[in-house]
XYZ file of C-alpha atoms in Angstrom:
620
model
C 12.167 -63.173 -2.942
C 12.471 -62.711 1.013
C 11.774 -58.696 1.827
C 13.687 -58.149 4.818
C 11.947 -55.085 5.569
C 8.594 -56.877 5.950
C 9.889 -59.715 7.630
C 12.190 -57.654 10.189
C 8.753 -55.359 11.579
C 7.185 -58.741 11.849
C 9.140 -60.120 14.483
C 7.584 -60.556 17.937
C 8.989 -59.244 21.336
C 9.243 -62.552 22.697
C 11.506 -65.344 23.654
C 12.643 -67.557 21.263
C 15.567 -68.959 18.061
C 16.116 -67.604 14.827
C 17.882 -69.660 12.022
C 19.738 -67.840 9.012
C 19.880 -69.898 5.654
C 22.380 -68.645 2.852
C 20.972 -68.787 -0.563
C 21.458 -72.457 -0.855
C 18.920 -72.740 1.608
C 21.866 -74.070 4.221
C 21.441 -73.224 8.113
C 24.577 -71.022 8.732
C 23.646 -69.947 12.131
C 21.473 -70.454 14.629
C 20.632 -68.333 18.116
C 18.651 -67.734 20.751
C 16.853 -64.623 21.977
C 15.223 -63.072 25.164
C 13.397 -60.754 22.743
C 13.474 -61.826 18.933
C 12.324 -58.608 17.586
C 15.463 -56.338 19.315
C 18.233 -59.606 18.746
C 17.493 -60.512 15.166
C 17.398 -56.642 13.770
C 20.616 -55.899 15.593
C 22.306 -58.075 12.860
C 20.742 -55.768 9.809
C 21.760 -52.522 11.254
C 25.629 -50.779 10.465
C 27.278 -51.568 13.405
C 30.911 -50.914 13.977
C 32.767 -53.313 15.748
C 30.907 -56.260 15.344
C 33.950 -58.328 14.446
C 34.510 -60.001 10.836
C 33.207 -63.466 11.272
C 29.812 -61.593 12.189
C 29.808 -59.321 9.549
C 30.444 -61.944 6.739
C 28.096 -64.167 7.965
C 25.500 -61.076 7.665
C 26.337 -61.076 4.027
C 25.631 -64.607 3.120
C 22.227 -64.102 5.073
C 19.294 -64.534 2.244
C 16.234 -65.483 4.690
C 15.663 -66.124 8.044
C 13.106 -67.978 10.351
C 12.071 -67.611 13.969
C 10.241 -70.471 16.817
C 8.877 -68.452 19.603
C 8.890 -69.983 22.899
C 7.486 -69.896 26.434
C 10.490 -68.815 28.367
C 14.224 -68.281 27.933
C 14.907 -71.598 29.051
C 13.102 -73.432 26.572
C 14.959 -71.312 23.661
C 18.314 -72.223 25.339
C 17.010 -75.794 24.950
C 15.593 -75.641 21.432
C 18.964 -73.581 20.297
C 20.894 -76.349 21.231
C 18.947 -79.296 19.957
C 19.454 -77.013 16.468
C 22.793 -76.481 16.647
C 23.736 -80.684 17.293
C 21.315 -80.949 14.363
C 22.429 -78.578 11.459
C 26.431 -78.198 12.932
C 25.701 -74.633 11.635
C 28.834 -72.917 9.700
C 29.260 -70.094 12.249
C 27.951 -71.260 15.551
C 31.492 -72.229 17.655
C 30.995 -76.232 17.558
C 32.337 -78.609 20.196
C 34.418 -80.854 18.132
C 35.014 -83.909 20.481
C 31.866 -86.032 21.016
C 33.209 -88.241 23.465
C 31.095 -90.463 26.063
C 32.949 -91.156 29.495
C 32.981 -95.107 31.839
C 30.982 -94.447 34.829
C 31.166 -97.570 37.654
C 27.745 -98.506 37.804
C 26.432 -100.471 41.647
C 23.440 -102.550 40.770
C 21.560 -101.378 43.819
C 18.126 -102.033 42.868
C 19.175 -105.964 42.782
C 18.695 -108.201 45.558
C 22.326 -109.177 44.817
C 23.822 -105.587 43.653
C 26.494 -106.249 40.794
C 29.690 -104.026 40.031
C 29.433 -102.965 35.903
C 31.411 -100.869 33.976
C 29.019 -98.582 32.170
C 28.927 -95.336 29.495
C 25.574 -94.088 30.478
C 23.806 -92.980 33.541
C 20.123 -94.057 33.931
C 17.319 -92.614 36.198
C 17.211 -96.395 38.082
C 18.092 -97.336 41.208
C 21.674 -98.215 41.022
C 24.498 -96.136 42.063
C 26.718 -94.457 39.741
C 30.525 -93.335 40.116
C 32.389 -90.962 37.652
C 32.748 -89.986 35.063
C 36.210 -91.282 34.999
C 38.625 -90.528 31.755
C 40.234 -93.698 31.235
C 38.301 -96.751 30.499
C 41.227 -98.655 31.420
C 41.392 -97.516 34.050
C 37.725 -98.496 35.181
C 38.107 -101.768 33.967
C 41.545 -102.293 36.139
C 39.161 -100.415 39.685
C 36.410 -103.412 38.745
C 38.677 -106.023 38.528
C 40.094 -105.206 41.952
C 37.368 -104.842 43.431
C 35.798 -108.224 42.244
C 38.826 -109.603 43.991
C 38.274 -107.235 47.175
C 34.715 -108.429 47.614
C 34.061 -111.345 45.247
C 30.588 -110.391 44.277
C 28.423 -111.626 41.603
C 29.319 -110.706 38.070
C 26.850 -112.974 36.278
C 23.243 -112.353 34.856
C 21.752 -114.873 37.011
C 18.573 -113.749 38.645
C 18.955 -114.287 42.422
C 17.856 -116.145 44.600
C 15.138 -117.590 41.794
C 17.678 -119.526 40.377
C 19.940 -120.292 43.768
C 21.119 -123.922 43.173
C 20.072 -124.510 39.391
C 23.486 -124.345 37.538
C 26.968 -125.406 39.207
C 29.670 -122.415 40.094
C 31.647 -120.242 37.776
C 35.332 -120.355 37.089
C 34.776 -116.819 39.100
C 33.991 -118.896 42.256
C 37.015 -120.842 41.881
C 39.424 -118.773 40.719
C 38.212 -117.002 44.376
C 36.518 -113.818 42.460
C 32.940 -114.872 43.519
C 31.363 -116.655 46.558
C 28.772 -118.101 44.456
C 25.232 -117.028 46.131
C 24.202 -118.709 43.194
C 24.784 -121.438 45.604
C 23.740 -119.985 48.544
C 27.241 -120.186 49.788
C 26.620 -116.470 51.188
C 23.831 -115.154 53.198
C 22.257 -112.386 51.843
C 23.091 -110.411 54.642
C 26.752 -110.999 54.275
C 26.523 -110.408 50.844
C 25.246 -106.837 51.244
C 27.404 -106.101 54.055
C 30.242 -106.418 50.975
C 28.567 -104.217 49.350
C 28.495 -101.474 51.401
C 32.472 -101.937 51.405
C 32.785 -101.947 47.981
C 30.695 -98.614 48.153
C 32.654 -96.790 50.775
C 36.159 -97.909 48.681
C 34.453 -96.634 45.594
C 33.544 -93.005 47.698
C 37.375 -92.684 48.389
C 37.415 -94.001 52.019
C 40.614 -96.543 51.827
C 42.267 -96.676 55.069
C 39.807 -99.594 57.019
C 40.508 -101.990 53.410
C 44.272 -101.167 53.481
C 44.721 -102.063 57.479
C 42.500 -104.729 56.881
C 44.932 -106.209 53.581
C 47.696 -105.599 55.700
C 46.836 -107.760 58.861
C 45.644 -110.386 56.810
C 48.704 -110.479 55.114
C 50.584 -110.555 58.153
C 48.884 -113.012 59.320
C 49.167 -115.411 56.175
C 52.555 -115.218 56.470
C 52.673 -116.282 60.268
C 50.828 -119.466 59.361
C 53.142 -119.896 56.545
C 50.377 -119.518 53.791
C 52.768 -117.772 51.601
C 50.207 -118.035 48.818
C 47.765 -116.111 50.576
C 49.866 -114.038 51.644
C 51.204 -112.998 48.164
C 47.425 -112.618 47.238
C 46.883 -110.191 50.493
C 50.299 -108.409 49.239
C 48.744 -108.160 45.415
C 45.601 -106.483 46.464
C 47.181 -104.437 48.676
C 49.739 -102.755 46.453
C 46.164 -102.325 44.034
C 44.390 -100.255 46.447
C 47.539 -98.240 47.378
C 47.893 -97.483 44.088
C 44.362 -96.679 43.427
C 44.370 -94.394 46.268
C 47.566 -92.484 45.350
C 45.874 -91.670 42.121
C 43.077 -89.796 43.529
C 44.502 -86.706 44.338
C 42.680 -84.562 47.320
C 41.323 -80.860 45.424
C 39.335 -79.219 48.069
C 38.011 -79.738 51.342
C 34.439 -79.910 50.743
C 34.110 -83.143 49.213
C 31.614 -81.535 46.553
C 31.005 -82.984 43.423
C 32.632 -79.922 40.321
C 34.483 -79.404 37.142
C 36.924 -76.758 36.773
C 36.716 -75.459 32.923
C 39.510 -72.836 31.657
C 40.584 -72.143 28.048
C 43.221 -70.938 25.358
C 42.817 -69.706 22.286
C 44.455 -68.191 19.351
C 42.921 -66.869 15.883
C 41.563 -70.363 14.718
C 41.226 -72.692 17.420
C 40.440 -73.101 21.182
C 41.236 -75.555 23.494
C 38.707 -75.891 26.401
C 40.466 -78.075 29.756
C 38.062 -79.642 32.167
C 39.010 -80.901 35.555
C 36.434 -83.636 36.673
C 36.072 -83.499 40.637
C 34.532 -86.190 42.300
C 33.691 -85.926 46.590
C 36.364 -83.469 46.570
C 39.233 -85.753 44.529
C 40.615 -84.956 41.131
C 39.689 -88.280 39.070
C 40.598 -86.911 36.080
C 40.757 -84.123 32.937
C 39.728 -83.592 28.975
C 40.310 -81.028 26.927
C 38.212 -80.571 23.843
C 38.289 -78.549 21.255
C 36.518 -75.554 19.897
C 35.867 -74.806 15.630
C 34.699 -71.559 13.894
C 35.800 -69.794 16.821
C 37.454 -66.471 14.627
C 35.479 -63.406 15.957
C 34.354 -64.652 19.366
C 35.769 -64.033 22.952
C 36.263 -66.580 25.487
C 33.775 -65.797 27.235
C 31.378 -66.107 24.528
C 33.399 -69.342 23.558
C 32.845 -70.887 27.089
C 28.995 -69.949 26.964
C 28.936 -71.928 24.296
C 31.207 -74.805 25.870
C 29.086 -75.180 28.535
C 25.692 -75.222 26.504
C 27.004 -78.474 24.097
C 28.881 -80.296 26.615
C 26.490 -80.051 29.569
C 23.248 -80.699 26.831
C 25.156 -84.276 26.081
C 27.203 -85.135 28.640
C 24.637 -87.519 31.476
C 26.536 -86.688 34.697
C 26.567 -82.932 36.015
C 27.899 -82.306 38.955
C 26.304 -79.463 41.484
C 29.015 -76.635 41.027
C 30.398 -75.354 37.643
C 34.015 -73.428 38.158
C 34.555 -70.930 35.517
C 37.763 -69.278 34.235
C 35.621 -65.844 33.889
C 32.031 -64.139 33.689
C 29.811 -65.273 31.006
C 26.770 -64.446 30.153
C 23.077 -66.219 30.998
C 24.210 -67.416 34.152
C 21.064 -67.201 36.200
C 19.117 -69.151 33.163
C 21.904 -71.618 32.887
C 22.170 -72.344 36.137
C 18.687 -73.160 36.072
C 18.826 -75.252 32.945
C 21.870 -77.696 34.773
C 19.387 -77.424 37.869
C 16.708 -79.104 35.900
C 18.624 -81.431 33.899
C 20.790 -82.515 36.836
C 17.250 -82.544 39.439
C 18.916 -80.482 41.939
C 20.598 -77.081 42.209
C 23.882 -76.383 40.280
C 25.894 -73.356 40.760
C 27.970 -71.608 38.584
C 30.856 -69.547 39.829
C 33.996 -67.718 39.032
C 36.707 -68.100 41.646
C 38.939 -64.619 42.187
C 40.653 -65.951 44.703
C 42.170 -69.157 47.116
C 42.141 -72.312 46.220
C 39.816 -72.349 43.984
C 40.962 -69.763 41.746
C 44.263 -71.745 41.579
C 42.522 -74.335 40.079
C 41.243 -72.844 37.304
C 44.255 -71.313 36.546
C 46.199 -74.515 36.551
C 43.339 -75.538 34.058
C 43.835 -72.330 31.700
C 48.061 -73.126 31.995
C 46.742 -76.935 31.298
C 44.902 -75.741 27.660
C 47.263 -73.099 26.475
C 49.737 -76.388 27.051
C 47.844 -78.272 24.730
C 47.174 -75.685 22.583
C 50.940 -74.662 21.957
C 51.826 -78.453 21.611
C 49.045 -79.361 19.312
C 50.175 -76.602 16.881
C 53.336 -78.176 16.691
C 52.251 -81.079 16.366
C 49.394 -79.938 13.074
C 52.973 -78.067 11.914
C 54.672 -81.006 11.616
C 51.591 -83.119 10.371
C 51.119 -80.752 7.406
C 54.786 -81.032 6.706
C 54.140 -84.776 6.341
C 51.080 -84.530 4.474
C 50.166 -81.157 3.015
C 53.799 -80.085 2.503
C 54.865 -83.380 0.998
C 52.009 -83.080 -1.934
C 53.159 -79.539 -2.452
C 56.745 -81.162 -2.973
C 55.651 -83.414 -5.859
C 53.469 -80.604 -7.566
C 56.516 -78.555 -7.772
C 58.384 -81.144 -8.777
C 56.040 -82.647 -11.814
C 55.330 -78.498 -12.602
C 51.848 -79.040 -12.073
C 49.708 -76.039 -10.448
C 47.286 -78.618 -8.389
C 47.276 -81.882 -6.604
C 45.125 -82.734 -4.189
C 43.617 -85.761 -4.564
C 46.334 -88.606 -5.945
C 45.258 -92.524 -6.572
C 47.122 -95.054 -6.884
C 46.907 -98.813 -8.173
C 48.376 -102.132 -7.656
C 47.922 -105.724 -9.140
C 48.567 -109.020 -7.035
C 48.519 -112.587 -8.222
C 50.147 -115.872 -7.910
C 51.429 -117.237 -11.346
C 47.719 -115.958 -12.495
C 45.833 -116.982 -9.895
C 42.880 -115.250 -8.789
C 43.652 -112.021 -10.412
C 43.070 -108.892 -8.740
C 43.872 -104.878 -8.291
C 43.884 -102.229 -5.504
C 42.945 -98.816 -5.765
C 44.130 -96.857 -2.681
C 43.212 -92.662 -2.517
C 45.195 -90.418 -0.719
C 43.882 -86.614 -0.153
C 45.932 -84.010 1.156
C 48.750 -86.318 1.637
C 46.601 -88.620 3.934
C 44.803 -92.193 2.911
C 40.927 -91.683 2.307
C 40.094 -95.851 3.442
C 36.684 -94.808 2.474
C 37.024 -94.303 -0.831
C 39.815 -97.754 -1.762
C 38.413 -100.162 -3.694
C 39.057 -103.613 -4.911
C 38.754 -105.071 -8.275
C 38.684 -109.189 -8.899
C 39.670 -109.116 -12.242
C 37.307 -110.909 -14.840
C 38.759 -110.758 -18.494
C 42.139 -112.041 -17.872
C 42.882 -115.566 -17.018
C 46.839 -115.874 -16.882
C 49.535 -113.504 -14.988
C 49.350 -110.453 -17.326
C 49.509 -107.562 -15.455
C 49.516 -104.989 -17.981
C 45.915 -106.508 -19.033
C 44.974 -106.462 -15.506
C 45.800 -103.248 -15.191
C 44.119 -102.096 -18.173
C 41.022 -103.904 -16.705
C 41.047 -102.244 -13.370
C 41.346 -98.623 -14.492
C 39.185 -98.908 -17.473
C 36.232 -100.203 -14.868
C 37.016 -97.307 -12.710
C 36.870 -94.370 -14.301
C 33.860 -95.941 -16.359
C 32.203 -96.347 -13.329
C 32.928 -92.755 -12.225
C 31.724 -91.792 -15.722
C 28.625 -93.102 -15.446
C 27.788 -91.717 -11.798
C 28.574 -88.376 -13.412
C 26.186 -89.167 -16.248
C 23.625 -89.969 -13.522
C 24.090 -86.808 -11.395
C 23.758 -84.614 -14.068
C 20.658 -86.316 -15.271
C 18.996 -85.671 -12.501
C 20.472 -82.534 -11.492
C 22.276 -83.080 -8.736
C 24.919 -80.976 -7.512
C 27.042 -83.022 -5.027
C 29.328 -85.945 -5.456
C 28.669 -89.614 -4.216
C 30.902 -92.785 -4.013
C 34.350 -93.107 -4.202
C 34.991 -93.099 -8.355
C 33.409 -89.751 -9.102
C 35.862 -87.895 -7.784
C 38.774 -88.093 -10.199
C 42.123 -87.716 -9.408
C 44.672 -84.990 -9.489
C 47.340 -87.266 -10.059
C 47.434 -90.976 -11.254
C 50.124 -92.903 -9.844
C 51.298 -96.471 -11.193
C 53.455 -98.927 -9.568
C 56.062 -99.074 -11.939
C 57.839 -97.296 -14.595
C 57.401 -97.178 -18.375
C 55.072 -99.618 -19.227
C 52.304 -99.165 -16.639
C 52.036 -95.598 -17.562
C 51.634 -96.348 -20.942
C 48.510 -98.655 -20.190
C 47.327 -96.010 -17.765
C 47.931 -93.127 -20.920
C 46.091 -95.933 -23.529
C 43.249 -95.841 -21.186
C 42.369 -92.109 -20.557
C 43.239 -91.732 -24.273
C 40.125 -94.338 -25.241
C 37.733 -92.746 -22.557
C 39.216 -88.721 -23.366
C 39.708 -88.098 -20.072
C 43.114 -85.591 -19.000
C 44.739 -86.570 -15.948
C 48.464 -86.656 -15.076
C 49.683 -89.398 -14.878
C 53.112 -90.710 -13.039
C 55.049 -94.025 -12.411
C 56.768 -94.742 -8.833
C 60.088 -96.259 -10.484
C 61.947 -98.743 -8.356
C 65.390 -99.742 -8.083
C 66.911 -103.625 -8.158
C 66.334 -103.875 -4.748
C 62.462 -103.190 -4.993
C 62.573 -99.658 -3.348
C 61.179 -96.802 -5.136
C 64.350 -94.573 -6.603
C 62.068 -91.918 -8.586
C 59.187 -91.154 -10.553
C 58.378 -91.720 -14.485
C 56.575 -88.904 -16.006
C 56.510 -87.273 -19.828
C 58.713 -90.306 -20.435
C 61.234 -88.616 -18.126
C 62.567 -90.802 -15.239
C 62.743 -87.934 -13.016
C 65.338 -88.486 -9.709
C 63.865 -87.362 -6.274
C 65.509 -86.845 -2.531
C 65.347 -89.935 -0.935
C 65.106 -87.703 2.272
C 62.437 -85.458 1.403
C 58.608 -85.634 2.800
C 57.654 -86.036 -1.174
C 59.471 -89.083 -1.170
C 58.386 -90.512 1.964
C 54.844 -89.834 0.999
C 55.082 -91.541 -2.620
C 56.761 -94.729 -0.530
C 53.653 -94.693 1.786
C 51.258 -94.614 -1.390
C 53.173 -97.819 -2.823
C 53.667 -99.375 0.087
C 49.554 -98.878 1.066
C 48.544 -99.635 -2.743
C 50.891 -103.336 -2.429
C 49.492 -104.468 1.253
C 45.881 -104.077 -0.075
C 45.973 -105.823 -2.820
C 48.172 -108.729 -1.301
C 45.306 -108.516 1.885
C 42.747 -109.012 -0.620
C 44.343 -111.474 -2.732
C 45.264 -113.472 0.673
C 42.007 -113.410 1.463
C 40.503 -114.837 -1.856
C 43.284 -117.637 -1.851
C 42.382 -119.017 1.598
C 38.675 -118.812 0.825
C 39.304 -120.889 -2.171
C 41.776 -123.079 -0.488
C 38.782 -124.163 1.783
C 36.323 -124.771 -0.739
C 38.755 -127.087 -3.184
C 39.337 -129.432 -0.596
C 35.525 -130.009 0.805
C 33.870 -129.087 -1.978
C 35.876 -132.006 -3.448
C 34.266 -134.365 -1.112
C 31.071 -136.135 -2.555
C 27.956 -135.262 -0.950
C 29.692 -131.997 1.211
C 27.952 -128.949 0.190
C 27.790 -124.994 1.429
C 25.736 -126.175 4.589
C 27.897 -129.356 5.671
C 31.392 -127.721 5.094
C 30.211 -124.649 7.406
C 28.892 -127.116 9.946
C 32.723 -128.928 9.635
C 34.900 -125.783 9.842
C 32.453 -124.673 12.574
C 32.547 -128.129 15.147
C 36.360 -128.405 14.371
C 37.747 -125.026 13.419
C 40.389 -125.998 10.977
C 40.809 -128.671 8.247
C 43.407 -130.113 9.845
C 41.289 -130.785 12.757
C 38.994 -132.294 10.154
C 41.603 -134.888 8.689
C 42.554 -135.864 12.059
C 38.642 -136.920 13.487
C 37.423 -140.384 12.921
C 34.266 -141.568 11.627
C 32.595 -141.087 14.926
C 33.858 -137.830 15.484
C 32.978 -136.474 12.326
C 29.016 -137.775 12.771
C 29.034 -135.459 16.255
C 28.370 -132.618 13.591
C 24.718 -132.294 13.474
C 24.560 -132.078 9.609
C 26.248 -135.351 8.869
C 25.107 -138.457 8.562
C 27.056 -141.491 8.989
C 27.790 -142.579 5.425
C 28.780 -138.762 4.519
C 30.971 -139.216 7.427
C 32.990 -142.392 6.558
C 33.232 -140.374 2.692
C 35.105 -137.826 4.518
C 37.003 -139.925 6.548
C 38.209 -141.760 3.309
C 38.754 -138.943 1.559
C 41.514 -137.363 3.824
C 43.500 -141.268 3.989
C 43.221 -141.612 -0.047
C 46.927 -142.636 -1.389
């Protein structure tokens, strides 16, 4: 039994994180402390005004444990490292774990490369970004690989100058091969430099320079150059329009503001690159009930800034938080040079950050609307068929289809849908084994009996060795079984949780003459629905999802077999040879068509097993 008492006049008067575990022995929070001994005992002492998330987290509380450290900075460090660990129940959590495209300059190669890249590494190259849009990044490379035609490849200049021929790249004019030494390397890095001052925002030399070439192009009637000149010169324009000027001083910052109402925030960042907005994010905030924003953004800035590999030198904030002086000198260290962190009150500055702050409660406002309608969809339409089959609970509903082709290759689809939304984790898909000819009713009685015999037995296992938690997709049974069809399937569905005693409703989607659903069969009721409601939209969904998986997988058992019975028919064409076949030719068509000496280019076959082949396809 943990004595508090004992354990709370044990704690030293030094720097360091404490971890509370609830009686299941579960991390629920974690913190860190200048002083442990003063932080930790506040939480045991009857404080009004705490707040409510605080004070029921206190009650779930059964032990605690403590790592002293050096310095403040090193618990900062450790507390966050926990936190990404254990995702602790009340710690606020940054819910987006998103990595952004930086433009990566190969500088420490003799021929530097342009690369799109999602991580920044202490070498010698030169990194641009973060950037928001990958797409975008990809569309800035590709221009400037047409700007400045440089080397794309992997080939290690000059070693292997002159070994291979040119690229489509050098043809296509997006390279001047110094594979070939058609480029001095002087020349080459004189590009470079170009390519770095366009990437640092300085446009105006490229765009005059575009612009007379294009003239002159069109002087010498080289209208096809001249298009080209035109192309890349409407690119760059547009690239520059797109990065709007932000401030003056061409420093590197992000501009963070945020919204919140009783169960979510919405922290906006504004990513400022040599003073030009390249772009914004806004990611969320969980467990957030009970905490102000400034306590929210302290903790923003310790998970984002702990993941994220770029930080810039100043850190705009939307108001005071605390730790500042030991934060800034975290970023400092991380980042290997100073970072500020400051809160604008006035200017330009302080405009941004409220345009960041209008920006989140924005997203905020919309996103609610958005998770209104969503649960309307989803939550709401589940609620609909409860009420409408008078039962208290559904949460979980599966549903099952057959597919076959006058009997052939047999086989069922279980979809699951929780909450009113499809769980692809947990479908599965049965190839049915006991029934040879197109009898769906025995195919269905096949496919459910195996499933909840399955989940049976996983039950069986758990509780043998006494384990408290689910696993796989079949012990969880449903709320609500639901059959594609009408009388009869629910009658095999009722036959087989009779034979295994298990009690689950169960319901058939009933369709009409023209194969759309027109109610549901339950308690041998056929029982008419709103063919406008969410309920109804969500059963169609459910059929509709349970039908295209089991056609997918039945498609994709027929072609497999379609492959095998006409090679496998082939004397002397095994496994090996018809892979080596479909592989050299890529379909059997392509196969039929070859001649004898074609068909002996594959590797695998020899010239007799060839002419067999050829034969084969021109029999009758």
């Amino acid at each position: 039994m943990f004595d508090f008492d004992e354990e709370l006049k044990k704690l030293p008067n030094s720097p360091g994180v404490y971890l509370m575990h609830d009686d299941a022995d579960t991390i629920i929070y974690v913190g860190k402390a200048v002083n442990l001994h003063n932080r930790v005992r506040s939480y045991f002492r009857k404080i009004v005004g705490r707040g409510p998330q605080i004070d029921k987290m206190v009650q779930q509380i059964a032990r605690f444990e403590y790592i002293v450290t050096d310095s403040e900075l090193e618990a900062l460090v450790l507390e966050n490292n926990l936190i990404k660990e254990y995702s602790p129940k009340y710690n606020t959590m940054l819910k987006d774990d998103k990595t952004y495209p930086y433009i990566k300059v190969t500088m420490g190669e003799e021929y530097p490369r342009i690369l799109f890249s999602r991580e920044m590494k202490k070498d010698r190259s030169k990194y641009f970004g973060p950037y928001t849009s990958a797409a975008a990044v990809k569309d800035t490379i590709e221009l400037m690989n047409k700007l400045y035609q440089l080397k794309t490849c992997n080939r290690k200049l000059p070693r292997d100058i002159g070994l291979e021929r040119p690229c489509l790249n050098y043809h296509i004019k997006q390279c001047m091969a110094p594979c070939q030494g058609y480029i001095g390397k002087e020349e080459y890095r004189e590009r470079v430099e170009q390519a770095l001052d366009f990437l640092n925002g300085n446009y105006k030399p490229l765009l005059k320079d575009l612009e007379e070439k294009m003239t002159q192009a069109s002087e010498n009637m080289e209208f096809e150059e001249a298009i080209r000149y035109r192309d890349l010169y409407n690119s760059v324009k547009s690239v520059a329009q797109k990065q709007k000027i932000t401030d003056s001083d061409g420093e590197d910052k992000d501009i963070l503001a945020l919204a919140k109402d009783d169960t979510d925030a919405v922290v906006q960042v504004f990513f400022v690159r040599d003073g030009k907005l390249i772009g914004r994010e806004h990611f969320y905030m969980t467990h957030v009930q009970g905490y102000d924003n400034a306590q929210i953004l302290l903790d923003f800035v310790k998970q984002f800034y702990a993941g994220t590999p770029y930080i810039p030198r100043e850190l705009m904030l939307q108001e005071e938080i605390a730790d500042i002086e030991i934060l800034e000198k975290w970023l400092s260290t991380r980042k290997g040079g100073r970072v500020y962190i400051r809160v604008p009150k006035k200017g330009a500055k302080e405009k941004l950050v409220e345009l960041a702050a209008q920006n989140a409660h924005l997203i905020l406002s919309q996103d609610k609307e958005r998770m209104k309608r969503e649960e309307g969809r989803t939550i709401g339409a589940v609620k609909e068929i409860a009420a409408l089959l008078e039962l208290e609970h559904v949460s979980r509903m599966e549903a099952f289809d057959i597919s076959n082709i006058s009997g052939f290759a047999n086989v069922g689809s279980m979809v699951v849908f929780e909450k009113g939304k499809a769980k692809r984790s947990d479908y599965r898909k049965f190839r049915i084994q006991s029934v040879s000819g197109p009898d769906d009713y025995a195919c269905m009685k096949e496919v459910l009996t195996r499933r909840f015999v399955h989940g049976m037995e996983e039950k069986e296992e758990l509780n043998r060795k006494e384990m408290n938690h689910e696993f796989g997709s079949f012990t969880k049974f449903p709320d609500l079984l639901l059959m594609d069809g009408g009388r009869g399937q629910v009658n095999i569905a009722l036959q087989v949780l009779e034979e295994l005693h298990l009690d689950i409703p169960v319901c058939g989607m009933v369709k009409d003459d023209n194969h759309r659903t027109r109610g549901l069969y339950y308690h041998n009721v056929e029982i008419p629905i709103d063919t406008h409601s969410e309920g109804f939209k969500l059963i169609t969904r459910i059929q509709d999802e349970a039908h295209r998986f089991a056609i997918e997988y039945h498609r994709s058992l027929r072609s497999k077999a379609q492959v095998k019975s006409v090679l496998d028919e082939i004397p002397g064409v095994g496994p090996a040879r018809r892979k080596a076949l479909m592989k050299h030719f890529g379909s059997i068509n392509e196969i039929k068509e070859a001649s004898v000496e074609q068909l002996c280019e594959v590797q695998e076959i020899p010239e007799h097993i060839g002419q067999q082949i050829y034969e084969f396809f021109r029999k009758g």
